[in-house]
mmCIF file of C-alpha atoms in Angstrom:
data_model
loop_
_atom_site.group_PDB
_atom_site.id
_atom_site.type_symbol
_atom_site.label_atom_id
_atom_site.label_comp_id
_atom_site.label_asym_id
_atom_site.label_seq_id
_atom_site.Cartn_x
_atom_site.Cartn_y
_atom_site.Cartn_z
ATOM 1 C CA MET A 1 -25.327 7.066 -14.054
ATOM 2 C CA ALA A 2 -26.857 4.186 -13.813
ATOM 3 C CA ASP A 3 -26.882 3.168 -17.424
ATOM 4 C CA ALA A 4 -22.820 3.865 -17.556
ATOM 5 C CA GLY A 5 -22.482 0.094 -16.800
ATOM 6 C CA HIS A 6 -20.632 0.704 -12.919
ATOM 7 C CA GLY A 7 -21.713 -2.636 -11.759
ATOM 8 C CA HIS A 8 -24.917 -2.700 -11.424
ATOM 9 C CA THR A 9 -25.786 -5.648 -11.225
ATOM 10 C CA PRO A 10 -26.122 -8.908 -8.868
ATOM 11 C CA ALA A 11 -22.914 -10.618 -10.005
ATOM 12 C CA ALA A 12 -21.031 -7.459 -9.803
ATOM 13 C CA TRP A 13 -22.319 -6.748 -5.998
ATOM 14 C CA THR A 14 -21.915 -10.087 -4.755
ATOM 15 C CA GLY A 15 -18.485 -9.920 -5.660
ATOM 16 C CA VAL A 16 -17.510 -6.983 -3.699
ATOM 17 C CA ILE A 17 -19.502 -8.136 -0.958
ATOM 18 C CA ILE A 18 -17.467 -11.228 -0.249
ATOM 19 C CA ALA A 19 -14.467 -9.546 -0.982
ATOM 20 C CA PHE A 20 -15.093 -6.562 1.044
ATOM 21 C CA ILE A 21 -15.531 -9.324 3.554
ATOM 22 C CA GLY A 22 -12.302 -10.896 2.881
ATOM 23 C CA PHE A 23 -10.438 -7.351 3.681
ATOM 24 C CA CYS A 24 -12.095 -7.131 6.432
ATOM 25 C CA VAL A 25 -11.082 -10.193 7.583
ATOM 26 C CA SER A 26 -7.539 -9.757 5.982
ATOM 27 C CA SER A 27 -7.206 -6.465 7.746
ATOM 28 C CA ALA A 28 -7.823 -7.793 11.299
ATOM 29 C CA PHE A 29 -5.734 -10.325 11.131
ATOM 30 C CA ILE A 30 -2.907 -8.526 9.787
ATOM 31 C CA VAL A 31 -3.307 -6.141 12.707
ATOM 32 C CA MET A 32 -3.528 -9.432 15.439
ATOM 33 C CA ALA A 33 0.053 -10.346 13.277
ATOM 34 C CA ASN A 34 -1.726 -13.574 12.408
ATOM 35 C CA PRO A 35 -0.612 -15.137 9.324
ATOM 36 C CA VAL A 36 -3.110 -18.224 8.916
ATOM 37 C CA GLY A 37 -5.750 -15.807 9.301
ATOM 38 C CA PHE A 38 -4.691 -13.193 7.259
ATOM 39 C CA TRP A 39 -3.846 -16.094 4.310
ATOM 40 C CA ALA A 40 -7.653 -17.129 4.678
ATOM 41 C CA GLY A 41 -9.012 -13.237 3.698
ATOM 42 C CA MET A 42 -7.443 -13.056 0.883
ATOM 43 C CA VAL A 43 -8.782 -16.467 0.184
ATOM 44 C CA ILE A 44 -12.007 -15.402 0.712
ATOM 45 C CA ILE A 45 -11.069 -11.834 -1.846
ATOM 46 C CA GLY A 46 -10.344 -14.625 -4.626
ATOM 47 C CA ILE A 47 -13.557 -17.044 -3.378
ATOM 48 C CA GLY A 48 -15.394 -13.136 -4.137
ATOM 49 C CA ALA A 49 -13.978 -13.115 -7.391
ATOM 50 C CA ILE A 50 -15.127 -16.138 -8.687
ATOM 51 C CA ALA A 51 -18.815 -15.906 -7.428
ATOM 52 C CA GLY A 52 -19.108 -12.575 -9.338
ATOM 53 C CA GLY A 53 -17.740 -14.699 -12.884
ATOM 54 C CA ILE A 54 -19.488 -17.301 -12.379
ATOM 55 C CA MET A 55 -22.486 -15.270 -11.724
ATOM 56 C CA SER A 56 -21.743 -13.536 -14.445
ATOM 57 C CA ALA A 57 -21.312 -16.587 -17.159
ATOM 58 C CA VAL A 58 -25.083 -17.309 -15.565
ATOM 59 C CA GLY A 59 -26.357 -14.037 -16.899
ATOM 60 C CA MET A 60 -26.859 -12.070 -13.399
ATOM 61 C CA GLY A 61 -23.992 -9.564 -15.087
ATOM 62 C CA LYS A 62 -23.867 -7.163 -17.401
ATOM 63 C CA PRO A 63 -26.371 -7.981 -20.884
ATOM 64 C CA GLU A 64 -24.385 -8.889 -23.834
ATOM 65 C CA GLY A 65 -23.964 -6.093 -26.408
ATOM 66 C CA HIS A 66 -24.705 -3.390 -23.417
ATOM 67 C CA VAL A 67 -23.824 -0.049 -25.211
ATOM 68 C CA VAL A 68 -22.441 2.589 -22.802
ATOM 69 C CA ARG A 69 -23.824 5.392 -23.538
ATOM 70 C CA SER A 70 -21.733 8.356 -23.136
ATOM 71 C CA GLU A 71 -23.433 12.043 -22.637
ATOM 72 C CA SER A 72 -20.568 14.582 -23.212
#
């Protein structure tokens, strides 16, 4: 399963962790009925996507030409 290309890279982990923090921030502020905090959390989610994309572009993502093997 580790070779299946399921995002086991520093770029994927960083993007997901930042997006998860943004999700937690947005969730907390939506419960508190604070729209500014909610949108701040949404911005953090976007930053996670951008950070993961940049890290992948500089070589911390899945290597080029990586072939996913099927074990069926």
